[in-house]
PDB file of C-alpha atoms in Angstrom:
ATOM      1  CA  UNK L1298     154.217 117.108 132.185  1.00  0.00           C
ATOM      2  CA  UNK L1299     156.386 119.721 133.995  1.00  0.00           C
ATOM      3  CA  UNK L1300     160.075 120.983 134.088  1.00  0.00           C
ATOM      4  CA  UNK L1301     160.282 119.547 137.868  1.00  0.00           C
ATOM      5  CA  UNK L1302     160.468 115.943 137.862  1.00  0.00           C
ATOM      6  CA  UNK L1303     161.029 115.514 141.683  1.00  0.00           C
ATOM      7  CA  UNK L1304     157.554 114.470 142.215  1.00  0.00           C
ATOM      8  CA  UNK L1305     155.247 111.967 140.684  1.00  0.00           C
ATOM      9  CA  UNK L1306     152.187 114.367 140.690  1.00  0.00           C
ATOM     10  CA  UNK L1307     154.163 117.063 138.931  1.00  0.00           C
ATOM     11  CA  UNK L1308     155.638 114.801 136.285  1.00  0.00           C
ATOM     12  CA  UNK L1309     152.178 113.455 135.449  1.00  0.00           C
ATOM     13  CA  UNK L1310     150.327 116.428 134.729  1.00  0.00           C
ATOM     14  CA  UNK L1311     148.916 116.925 131.060  1.00  0.00           C
ATOM     15  CA  UNK L1312     150.177 119.554 128.911  1.00  0.00           C
ATOM     16  CA  UNK L1313     148.840 122.833 129.557  1.00  0.00           C
ATOM     17  CA  UNK L1314     147.184 122.449 126.050  1.00  0.00           C
ATOM     18  CA  UNK L1315     143.556 123.492 125.851  1.00  0.00           C
ATOM     19  CA  UNK L1316     142.791 120.477 124.130  1.00  0.00           C
ATOM     20  CA  UNK L1317     140.736 117.426 125.570  1.00  0.00           C
ATOM     21  CA  UNK L1318     143.543 114.891 124.498  1.00  0.00           C
ATOM     22  CA  UNK L1319     145.675 112.661 126.639  1.00  0.00           C
ATOM     23  CA  UNK L1320     146.496 109.357 127.529  1.00  0.00           C
ATOM     24  CA  UNK L1321     144.127 107.248 129.624  1.00  0.00           C
ATOM     25  CA  UNK L1322     146.821 105.669 131.653  1.00  0.00           C
ATOM     26  CA  UNK L1323     146.228 102.026 129.692  1.00  0.00           C
ATOM     27  CA  UNK L1324     147.990  99.162 131.190  1.00  0.00           C
ATOM     28  CA  UNK L1325     151.065  98.281 129.299  1.00  0.00           C
ATOM     29  CA  UNK L1326     150.764  95.481 126.844  1.00  0.00           C
ATOM     30  CA  UNK L1327     154.031  93.503 125.839  1.00  0.00           C
ATOM     31  CA  UNK L1328     152.242  92.236 122.688  1.00  0.00           C
ATOM     32  CA  UNK L1329     152.606  95.722 121.091  1.00  0.00           C
ATOM     33  CA  UNK L1330     156.333  95.556 121.235  1.00  0.00           C
ATOM     34  CA  UNK L1331     157.533  97.010 117.880  1.00  0.00           C
ATOM     35  CA  UNK L1332     161.077  98.315 117.901  1.00  0.00           C
ATOM     36  CA  UNK L1333     164.128  99.216 115.649  1.00  0.00           C
ATOM     37  CA  UNK L1334     166.187  96.321 116.588  1.00  0.00           C
ATOM     38  CA  UNK L1335     169.003  97.279 114.220  1.00  0.00           C
ATOM     39  CA  UNK L1336     169.060 100.829 115.428  1.00  0.00           C
ATOM     40  CA  UNK L1337     168.693 100.104 119.367  1.00  0.00           C
ATOM     41  CA  UNK L1338     171.221  97.021 119.038  1.00  0.00           C
ATOM     42  CA  UNK L1339     174.051  99.427 117.337  1.00  0.00           C
ATOM     43  CA  UNK L1340     173.306 102.405 120.221  1.00  0.00           C
ATOM     44  CA  UNK L1341     172.939 100.073 123.287  1.00  0.00           C
ATOM     45  CA  UNK L1342     175.563  97.081 122.052  1.00  0.00           C
ATOM     46  CA  UNK L1343     172.585  94.543 123.051  1.00  0.00           C
ATOM     47  CA  UNK L1344     172.922  91.922 120.031  1.00  0.00           C
ATOM     48  CA  UNK L1345     170.463  89.160 121.671  1.00  0.00           C
ATOM     49  CA  UNK L1346     166.980  90.006 120.641  1.00  0.00           C
ATOM     50  CA  UNK L1347     165.693  88.496 123.810  1.00  0.00           C
ATOM     51  CA  UNK L1348     168.032  90.750 126.152  1.00  0.00           C
ATOM     52  CA  UNK L1349     166.815  93.634 124.063  1.00  0.00           C
ATOM     53  CA  UNK L1350     163.393  93.228 124.564  1.00  0.00           C
ATOM     54  CA  UNK L1351     163.657  92.772 128.448  1.00  0.00           C
ATOM     55  CA  UNK L1352     165.866  95.811 128.313  1.00  0.00           C
ATOM     56  CA  UNK L1353     163.092  97.869 126.377  1.00  0.00           C
ATOM     57  CA  UNK L1354     160.336  96.468 128.692  1.00  0.00           C
ATOM     58  CA  UNK L1355     162.193  98.141 131.791  1.00  0.00           C
ATOM     59  CA  UNK L1356     162.806 101.160 130.421  1.00  0.00           C
ATOM     60  CA  UNK L1357     159.093 101.214 128.747  1.00  0.00           C
ATOM     61  CA  UNK L1358     157.832 101.263 132.559  1.00  0.00           C
ATOM     62  CA  UNK L1359     160.217 104.001 133.485  1.00  0.00           C
ATOM     63  CA  UNK L1360     159.097 106.040 130.854  1.00  0.00           C
ATOM     64  CA  UNK L1361     155.302 105.297 131.185  1.00  0.00           C
ATOM     65  CA  UNK L1362     155.749 106.712 134.721  1.00  0.00           C
ATOM     66  CA  UNK L1363     157.018 109.666 133.639  1.00  0.00           C
ATOM     67  CA  UNK L1364     154.060 110.333 131.588  1.00  0.00           C
ATOM     68  CA  UNK L1365     151.518 107.428 130.061  1.00  0.00           C
ATOM     69  CA  UNK L1366     151.391 109.013 126.518  1.00  0.00           C
ATOM     70  CA  UNK L1367     150.374 106.355 123.994  1.00  0.00           C
ATOM     71  CA  UNK L1368     153.635 106.559 122.053  1.00  0.00           C
ATOM     72  CA  UNK L1369     155.312 105.005 125.070  1.00  0.00           C
ATOM     73  CA  UNK L1370     152.534 102.364 125.419  1.00  0.00           C
ATOM     74  CA  UNK L1371     153.085 101.636 121.442  1.00  0.00           C
ATOM     75  CA  UNK L1372     156.948 101.544 121.871  1.00  0.00           C
ATOM     76  CA  UNK L1373     157.081 104.443 119.304  1.00  0.00           C
ATOM     77  CA  UNK L1374     160.158 105.676 121.705  1.00  0.00           C
ATOM     78  CA  UNK L1375     162.156 102.774 120.448  1.00  0.00           C
ATOM     79  CA  UNK L1376     161.769 103.489 116.781  1.00  0.00           C
ATOM     80  CA  UNK L1377     162.660 106.776 114.490  1.00  0.00           C
ATOM     81  CA  UNK L1378     160.401 108.384 112.453  1.00  0.00           C
ATOM     82  CA  UNK L1379     162.988 111.442 111.503  1.00  0.00           C
ATOM     83  CA  UNK L1380     164.645 109.383 108.986  1.00  0.00           C
ATOM     84  CA  UNK L1381     161.636 108.601 107.323  1.00  0.00           C
ATOM     85  CA  UNK L1382     160.470 112.274 106.189  1.00  0.00           C
ATOM     86  CA  UNK L1383     161.487 113.742 103.031  1.00  0.00           C
ATOM     87  CA  UNK L1384     162.546 116.904 104.823  1.00  0.00           C
ATOM     88  CA  UNK L1385     165.219 114.510 106.493  1.00  0.00           C
ATOM     89  CA  UNK L1386     167.727 114.889 103.741  1.00  0.00           C
ATOM     90  CA  UNK L1387     167.628 119.006 104.210  1.00  0.00           C
ATOM     91  CA  UNK L1388     168.394 118.468 107.580  1.00  0.00           C
ATOM     92  CA  UNK L1389     171.512 116.726 107.026  1.00  0.00           C
ATOM     93  CA  UNK L1390     172.445 118.792 104.451  1.00  0.00           C
ATOM     94  CA  UNK L1391     172.446 121.675 106.496  1.00  0.00           C
ATOM     95  CA  UNK L1392     174.460 119.996 109.240  1.00  0.00           C
ATOM     96  CA  UNK L1393     177.158 119.499 106.712  1.00  0.00           C
ATOM     97  CA  UNK L1394     177.095 123.014 105.146  1.00  0.00           C
ATOM     98  CA  UNK L1395     175.697 125.500 107.023  1.00  0.00           C
ATOM     99  CA  UNK L1396     178.083 127.477 109.278  1.00  0.00           C
ATOM    100  CA  UNK L1397     176.572 127.661 112.998  1.00  0.00           C
ATOM    101  CA  UNK L1398     174.020 125.172 112.170  1.00  0.00           C
ATOM    102  CA  UNK L1399     171.132 124.690 114.835  1.00  0.00           C
ATOM    103  CA  UNK L1400     168.904 121.944 115.177  1.00  0.00           C
ATOM    104  CA  UNK L1401     166.064 121.810 117.584  1.00  0.00           C
ATOM    105  CA  UNK L1402     164.093 118.842 118.191  1.00  0.00           C
ATOM    106  CA  UNK L1403     161.036 119.907 120.127  1.00  0.00           C
ATOM    107  CA  UNK L1404     159.151 117.670 122.396  1.00  0.00           C
ATOM    108  CA  UNK L1405     161.848 115.460 122.073  1.00  0.00           C
ATOM    109  CA  UNK L1406     160.773 112.658 124.430  1.00  0.00           C
ATOM    110  CA  UNK L1407     163.817 110.261 124.985  1.00  0.00           C
ATOM    111  CA  UNK L1408     165.770 111.624 122.195  1.00  0.00           C
ATOM    112  CA  UNK L1409     165.343 108.735 119.729  1.00  0.00           C
ATOM    113  CA  UNK L1410     165.135 110.994 116.479  1.00  0.00           C
ATOM    114  CA  UNK L1411     167.961 113.278 117.729  1.00  0.00           C
ATOM    115  CA  UNK L1412     170.352 110.014 118.115  1.00  0.00           C
ATOM    116  CA  UNK L1413     169.090 109.038 114.589  1.00  0.00           C
ATOM    117  CA  UNK L1414     170.469 112.292 113.091  1.00  0.00           C
ATOM    118  CA  UNK L1415     173.764 112.131 114.942  1.00  0.00           C
ATOM    119  CA  UNK L1416     174.239 108.593 113.915  1.00  0.00           C
ATOM    120  CA  UNK L1417     173.529 109.561 110.437  1.00  0.00           C
ATOM    121  CA  UNK L1418     176.187 112.574 110.838  1.00  0.00           C
ATOM    122  CA  UNK L1419     174.529 115.719 112.253  1.00  0.00           C
ATOM    123  CA  UNK L1420     176.992 117.107 114.563  1.00  0.00           C
ATOM    124  CA  UNK L1421     175.624 116.516 118.214  1.00  0.00           C
ATOM    125  CA  UNK L1422     177.317 119.754 119.429  1.00  0.00           C
ATOM    126  CA  UNK L1423     174.812 121.795 116.921  1.00  0.00           C
ATOM    127  CA  UNK L1424     171.752 119.976 118.530  1.00  0.00           C
ATOM    128  CA  UNK L1425     169.026 121.003 121.089  1.00  0.00           C
ATOM    129  CA  UNK L1426     166.780 118.895 122.708  1.00  0.00           C
ATOM    130  CA  UNK L1427     163.472 120.579 124.383  1.00  0.00           C
ATOM    131  CA  UNK L1428     160.916 118.789 126.266  1.00  0.00           C
ATOM    132  CA  UNK L1429     158.349 119.702 129.048  1.00  0.00           C
ATOM    133  CA  UNK L1430     159.350 116.485 130.965  1.00  0.00           C
ATOM    134  CA  UNK L1431     162.986 116.271 131.637  1.00  0.00           C
ATOM    135  CA  UNK L1432     162.287 112.628 133.007  1.00  0.00           C
ATOM    136  CA  UNK L1433     162.093 111.442 129.343  1.00  0.00           C
ATOM    137  CA  UNK L1434     165.358 112.570 128.706  1.00  0.00           C
ATOM    138  CA  UNK L1435     166.851 110.870 131.670  1.00  0.00           C
ATOM    139  CA  UNK L1436     165.013 107.750 130.380  1.00  0.00           C
ATOM    140  CA  UNK L1437     167.057 107.986 127.146  1.00  0.00           C
ATOM    141  CA  UNK L1438     170.031 107.948 128.646  1.00  0.00           C
ATOM    142  CA  UNK L1439     168.966 104.782 130.403  1.00  0.00           C
ATOM    143  CA  UNK L1440     167.477 103.290 127.087  1.00  0.00           C
ATOM    144  CA  UNK L1441     170.335 104.007 124.760  1.00  0.00           C
ATOM    145  CA  UNK L1442     173.169 103.302 127.642  1.00  0.00           C
ATOM    146  CA  UNK L1443     174.428 106.730 127.588  1.00  0.00           C
ATOM    147  CA  UNK L1444     175.489 109.517 129.639  1.00  0.00           C
ATOM    148  CA  UNK L1445     175.568 113.260 129.509  1.00  0.00           C
ATOM    149  CA  UNK L1446     179.174 112.659 128.755  1.00  0.00           C
ATOM    150  CA  UNK L1447     179.025 109.984 126.185  1.00  0.00           C
ATOM    151  CA  UNK L1448     176.150 111.866 124.376  1.00  0.00           C
ATOM    152  CA  UNK L1449     176.869 115.634 125.151  1.00  0.00           C
ATOM    153  CA  UNK L1450     173.564 117.164 123.261  1.00  0.00           C
ATOM    154  CA  UNK L1451     172.082 120.035 124.877  1.00  0.00           C
ATOM    155  CA  UNK L1452     168.983 119.095 126.615  1.00  0.00           C
ATOM    156  CA  UNK L1453     166.334 122.225 127.666  1.00  0.00           C
ATOM    157  CA  UNK L1454     163.365 121.476 129.898  1.00  0.00           C
ATOM    158  CA  UNK L1455     160.540 123.888 129.443  1.00  0.00           C
ATOM    159  CA  UNK L1456     157.234 125.009 128.142  1.00  0.00           C
ATOM    160  CA  UNK L1457     157.431 126.904 124.772  1.00  0.00           C
ATOM    161  CA  UNK L1458     154.365 128.797 125.618  1.00  0.00           C
ATOM    162  CA  UNK L1459     155.897 130.435 128.806  1.00  0.00           C
ATOM    163  CA  UNK L1460     157.499 133.889 128.132  1.00  0.00           C
ATOM    164  CA  UNK L1461     160.458 133.016 130.319  1.00  0.00           C
ATOM    165  CA  UNK L1462     161.215 130.075 128.177  1.00  0.00           C
ATOM    166  CA  UNK L1463     160.698 131.569 124.440  1.00  0.00           C
ATOM    167  CA  UNK L1464     159.637 135.002 123.752  1.00  0.00           C
ATOM    168  CA  UNK L1465     158.881 135.559 120.125  1.00  0.00           C
ATOM    169  CA  UNK L1466     158.931 139.418 120.508  1.00  0.00           C
ATOM    170  CA  UNK L1467     162.959 139.050 121.364  1.00  0.00           C
ATOM    171  CA  UNK L1468     165.007 140.756 118.658  1.00  0.00           C
ATOM    172  CA  UNK L1469     167.211 138.028 116.993  1.00  0.00           C
ATOM    173  CA  UNK L1470     170.906 138.522 118.074  1.00  0.00           C
ATOM    174  CA  UNK L1471     173.462 139.040 115.514  1.00  0.00           C
ATOM    175  CA  UNK L1472     175.466 135.696 116.435  1.00  0.00           C
ATOM    176  CA  UNK L1473     174.537 132.197 117.091  1.00  0.00           C
ATOM    177  CA  UNK L1474     174.826 131.904 120.990  1.00  0.00           C
ATOM    178  CA  UNK L1475     176.949 129.175 122.772  1.00  0.00           C
ATOM    179  CA  UNK L1476     174.375 126.342 122.664  1.00  0.00           C
ATOM    180  CA  UNK L1477     175.910 124.537 125.796  1.00  0.00           C
ATOM    181  CA  UNK L1478     175.216 127.606 128.013  1.00  0.00           C
ATOM    182  CA  UNK L1479     171.647 127.974 127.030  1.00  0.00           C
ATOM    183  CA  UNK L1480     168.807 128.137 129.740  1.00  0.00           C
ATOM    184  CA  UNK L1481     165.957 129.078 127.416  1.00  0.00           C
ATOM    185  CA  UNK L1482     165.247 129.284 123.945  1.00  0.00           C
ATOM    186  CA  UNK L1483     165.178 132.816 124.064  1.00  0.00           C
ATOM    187  CA  UNK L1484     168.504 133.526 122.648  1.00  0.00           C
ATOM    188  CA  UNK L1485     167.651 131.208 119.494  1.00  0.00           C
ATOM    189  CA  UNK L1486     165.172 133.609 117.979  1.00  0.00           C
ATOM    190  CA  UNK L1487     165.499 133.693 114.298  1.00  0.00           C
ATOM    191  CA  UNK L1488     168.864 131.262 114.644  1.00  0.00           C
ATOM    192  CA  UNK L1489     167.488 127.933 114.369  1.00  0.00           C
ATOM    193  CA  UNK L1490     168.130 126.053 111.021  1.00  0.00           C
ATOM    194  CA  UNK L1491     165.988 123.233 111.593  1.00  0.00           C
ATOM    195  CA  UNK L1492     163.147 122.287 113.818  1.00  0.00           C
ATOM    196  CA  UNK L1493     161.638 118.813 114.155  1.00  0.00           C
ATOM    197  CA  UNK L1494     158.233 118.247 115.953  1.00  0.00           C
ATOM    198  CA  UNK L1495     156.875 114.703 115.824  1.00  0.00           C
ATOM    199  CA  UNK L1496     153.629 113.927 117.972  1.00  0.00           C
ATOM    200  CA  UNK L1497     153.735 117.425 119.341  1.00  0.00           C
ATOM    201  CA  UNK L1498     150.909 119.775 117.625  1.00  0.00           C
ATOM    202  CA  UNK L1499     148.233 117.293 118.236  1.00  0.00           C
ATOM    203  CA  UNK L1500     148.553 117.682 121.895  1.00  0.00           C
ATOM    204  CA  UNK L1501     146.924 121.368 121.618  1.00  0.00           C
ATOM    205  CA  UNK L1502     143.770 122.954 120.992  1.00  0.00           C
ATOM    206  CA  UNK L1503     143.322 124.764 117.298  1.00  0.00           C
ATOM    207  CA  UNK L1504     144.111 128.178 118.630  1.00  0.00           C
ATOM    208  CA  UNK L1505     147.160 126.828 120.325  1.00  0.00           C
ATOM    209  CA  UNK L1506     148.219 125.037 117.282  1.00  0.00           C
ATOM    210  CA  UNK L1507     148.105 128.622 115.619  1.00  0.00           C
ATOM    211  CA  UNK L1508     150.210 130.048 118.355  1.00  0.00           C
ATOM    212  CA  UNK L1509     152.872 127.432 118.290  1.00  0.00           C
ATOM    213  CA  UNK L1510     153.068 127.932 114.648  1.00  0.00           C
ATOM    214  CA  UNK L1511     153.791 131.613 115.233  1.00  0.00           C
ATOM    215  CA  UNK L1512     156.484 130.525 117.924  1.00  0.00           C
ATOM    216  CA  UNK L1513     158.060 128.292 115.019  1.00  0.00           C
ATOM    217  CA  UNK L1514     158.131 131.048 112.543  1.00  0.00           C
ATOM    218  CA  UNK L1515     159.957 133.104 115.150  1.00  0.00           C
ATOM    219  CA  UNK L1516     162.539 130.470 115.923  1.00  0.00           C
ATOM    220  CA  UNK L1517     163.350 129.636 112.507  1.00  0.00           C
ATOM    221  CA  UNK L1518     166.114 131.261 110.731  1.00  0.00           C
ATOM    222  CA  UNK L1519     165.300 133.493 107.939  1.00  0.00           C
ATOM    223  CA  UNK L1520     167.716 132.043 105.795  1.00  0.00           C
ATOM    224  CA  UNK L1521     166.613 130.234 102.753  1.00  0.00           C
ATOM    225  CA  UNK L1522     166.571 126.403 103.224  1.00  0.00           C
ATOM    226  CA  UNK L1523     165.815 126.853 106.897  1.00  0.00           C
ATOM    227  CA  UNK L1524     162.996 123.915 107.773  1.00  0.00           C
ATOM    228  CA  UNK L1525     160.711 122.891 110.233  1.00  0.00           C
ATOM    229  CA  UNK L1526     159.201 119.348 109.986  1.00  0.00           C
ATOM    230  CA  UNK L1527     157.513 116.518 111.672  1.00  0.00           C
ATOM    231  CA  UNK L1528     154.182 114.581 111.795  1.00  0.00           C
ATOM    232  CA  UNK L1529     151.035 114.410 114.189  1.00  0.00           C
ATOM    233  CA  UNK L1530     147.519 113.271 113.798  1.00  0.00           C
ATOM    234  CA  UNK L1531     145.442 114.470 111.147  1.00  0.00           C
ATOM    235  CA  UNK L1532     142.142 114.110 109.638  1.00  0.00           C
ATOM    236  CA  UNK L1533     140.921 114.340 106.117  1.00  0.00           C
ATOM    237  CA  UNK L1534     138.762 117.317 106.981  1.00  0.00           C
ATOM    238  CA  UNK L1535     139.978 119.970 109.682  1.00  0.00           C
ATOM    239  CA  UNK L1536     137.862 119.255 112.914  1.00  0.00           C
ATOM    240  CA  UNK L1537     137.608 117.342 116.149  1.00  0.00           C
ATOM    241  CA  UNK L1538     138.732 113.636 116.350  1.00  0.00           C
ATOM    242  CA  UNK L1539     136.457 111.417 118.784  1.00  0.00           C
ATOM    243  CA  UNK L1540     137.840 108.217 119.449  1.00  0.00           C
ATOM    244  CA  UNK L1541     137.418 105.715 122.503  1.00  0.00           C
ATOM    245  CA  UNK L1542     140.252 103.296 123.017  1.00  0.00           C
ATOM    246  CA  UNK L1543     138.822 101.148 125.864  1.00  0.00           C
ATOM    247  CA  UNK L1544     134.842 101.007 125.724  1.00  0.00           C
ATOM    248  CA  UNK L1545     133.332 101.254 129.073  1.00  0.00           C
ATOM    249  CA  UNK L1546     135.987 103.475 130.466  1.00  0.00           C
ATOM    250  CA  UNK L1547     135.168 107.402 130.815  1.00  0.00           C
ATOM    251  CA  UNK L1548     138.683 108.188 130.843  1.00  0.00           C
ATOM    252  CA  UNK L1549     139.686 106.343 127.654  1.00  0.00           C
ATOM    253  CA  UNK L1550     137.640 108.884 124.996  1.00  0.00           C
ATOM    254  CA  UNK L1551     140.201 110.743 123.039  1.00  0.00           C
ATOM    255  CA  UNK L1552     138.766 114.314 122.043  1.00  0.00           C
ATOM    256  CA  UNK L1553     141.676 116.076 119.895  1.00  0.00           C
ATOM    257  CA  UNK L1554     141.681 118.857 117.195  1.00  0.00           C
ATOM    258  CA  UNK L1555     143.199 117.855 113.971  1.00  0.00           C
ATOM    259  CA  UNK L1556     144.132 119.678 110.885  1.00  0.00           C
ATOM    260  CA  UNK L1557     143.802 118.490 107.180  1.00  0.00           C
ATOM    261  CA  UNK L1558     146.658 118.631 104.543  1.00  0.00           C
ATOM    262  CA  UNK L1559     144.517 121.971 103.399  1.00  0.00           C
ATOM    263  CA  UNK L1560     143.709 123.443 106.590  1.00  0.00           C
ATOM    264  CA  UNK L1561     147.367 122.840 107.717  1.00  0.00           C
ATOM    265  CA  UNK L1562     148.565 124.738 104.722  1.00  0.00           C
ATOM    266  CA  UNK L1563     146.722 127.647 104.995  1.00  0.00           C
ATOM    267  CA  UNK L1564     147.353 128.057 109.026  1.00  0.00           C
ATOM    268  CA  UNK L1565     151.118 127.818 108.000  1.00  0.00           C
ATOM    269  CA  UNK L1566     151.004 130.342 104.982  1.00  0.00           C
ATOM    270  CA  UNK L1567     148.835 132.685 107.270  1.00  0.00           C
ATOM    271  CA  UNK L1568     151.886 132.682 109.659  1.00  0.00           C
ATOM    272  CA  UNK L1569     154.867 132.571 107.556  1.00  0.00           C
ATOM    273  CA  UNK L1570     153.386 134.599 104.684  1.00  0.00           C
ATOM    274  CA  UNK L1571     152.404 133.170 101.488  1.00  0.00           C
ATOM    275  CA  UNK L1572     155.030 132.673  98.813  1.00  0.00           C
ATOM    276  CA  UNK L1573     157.864 133.022 101.554  1.00  0.00           C
ATOM    277  CA  UNK L1574     157.689 129.249 102.306  1.00  0.00           C
ATOM    278  CA  UNK L1575     157.265 125.873 100.613  1.00  0.00           C
ATOM    279  CA  UNK L1576     154.558 124.051 102.536  1.00  0.00           C
ATOM    280  CA  UNK L1577     154.066 120.303 101.913  1.00  0.00           C
ATOM    281  CA  UNK L1578     151.789 118.269 103.782  1.00  0.00           C
ATOM    282  CA  UNK L1579     149.980 114.819 103.314  1.00  0.00           C
ATOM    283  CA  UNK L1580     148.412 112.263 105.180  1.00  0.00           C
ATOM    284  CA  UNK L1581     149.409 108.790 105.894  1.00  0.00           C
ATOM    285  CA  UNK L1582     146.980 105.973 106.937  1.00  0.00           C
ATOM    286  CA  UNK L1583     148.614 104.454 110.277  1.00  0.00           C
ATOM    287  CA  UNK L1584     147.410 100.921 111.706  1.00  0.00           C
ATOM    288  CA  UNK L1585     147.130 101.327 115.659  1.00  0.00           C
ATOM    289  CA  UNK L1586     147.157  98.261 117.499  1.00  0.00           C
ATOM    290  CA  UNK L1587     145.148  99.912 120.273  1.00  0.00           C
ATOM    291  CA  UNK L1588     142.569 101.279 117.779  1.00  0.00           C
ATOM    292  CA  UNK L1589     142.089  97.955 116.139  1.00  0.00           C
ATOM    293  CA  UNK L1590     140.917  96.154 119.317  1.00  0.00           C
ATOM    294  CA  UNK L1591     138.355  98.549 119.592  1.00  0.00           C
ATOM    295  CA  UNK L1592     137.009  99.253 116.092  1.00  0.00           C
ATOM    296  CA  UNK L1593     138.385  97.373 112.905  1.00  0.00           C
ATOM    297  CA  UNK L1594     137.405  99.688 110.504  1.00  0.00           C
ATOM    298  CA  UNK L1595     138.645 103.015 112.420  1.00  0.00           C
ATOM    299  CA  UNK L1596     140.978 104.499 110.070  1.00  0.00           C
ATOM    300  CA  UNK L1597     143.981 106.853 111.750  1.00  0.00           C
ATOM    301  CA  UNK L1598     146.065 109.096 109.980  1.00  0.00           C
ATOM    302  CA  UNK L1599     149.483 111.218 110.449  1.00  0.00           C
ATOM    303  CA  UNK L1600     149.563 114.407 109.070  1.00  0.00           C
ATOM    304  CA  UNK L1601     153.366 114.452 107.690  1.00  0.00           C
ATOM    305  CA  UNK L1602     154.755 117.765 107.015  1.00  0.00           C
ATOM    306  CA  UNK L1603     157.504 120.349 105.970  1.00  0.00           C
ATOM    307  CA  UNK L1604     157.649 123.915 105.912  1.00  0.00           C
ATOM    308  CA  UNK L1605     160.967 125.321 103.991  1.00  0.00           C
ATOM    309  CA  UNK L1606     161.937 129.129 103.725  1.00  0.00           C
ATOM    310  CA  UNK L1607     162.283 130.356 100.168  1.00  0.00           C
TER     311      UNK L1607
END
């Protein structure tokens, strides 16, 4: 992924993770079609199921050309996760009650979860979407038939590990900055009320995940009730996940570091300070169609989590 969407080569580079996990660029399979019809129909105005399906398939191909992540192949971009998390109610509460609230969706892809939050009442003017690949945000406008004018959420392309985009040593400002004028996350140090990150942490190795948690701690407001939440691939025991998506294909092997709920809590409390946050984490078994075709006994878990300032 890259902040430069002008060339195909640049936008198809894997994230600077140190992990050995990336997509295998497998062909798209329309039999995986599984979308939130009600959500998409409401935002696109397309009510005919077949017309909607063809629209999503066209946009899927464009998104896969930006970067061939498995979540694109599996149509996750056409559904929402955020409203299924226990911490979602806290996000909406912050949107209604906190002055100068700021919601950051990191690794936002096409902005599907952001749009759910806006649909459910969170003020669009107080949201920042950020992704390494700006091409995904453009695809989001096509998917949901919107424009920057009709959906004025601020989007910031960038790599959170780059000091020019976010520097955790920055002294927090006394006032919340004008979100519309931001060019990086640096002015948001200590000012973010809620951070959402799904399918993001698992892109990175163990050391990078620890660094990322440290960056989240620097961004998140110290005010009680501020929350970071999301989900990513996990394991029952902390370690390296090895999986082959397509037998016989060398590039179809997945090597991914995964936390368990226990190791995740230990890491987060080590970063934020034990007794200063409420850390919740659980594993949820997921059925993935692309894994079932290889091994019917393979189990796939998502680590669902939240970190709330006390």
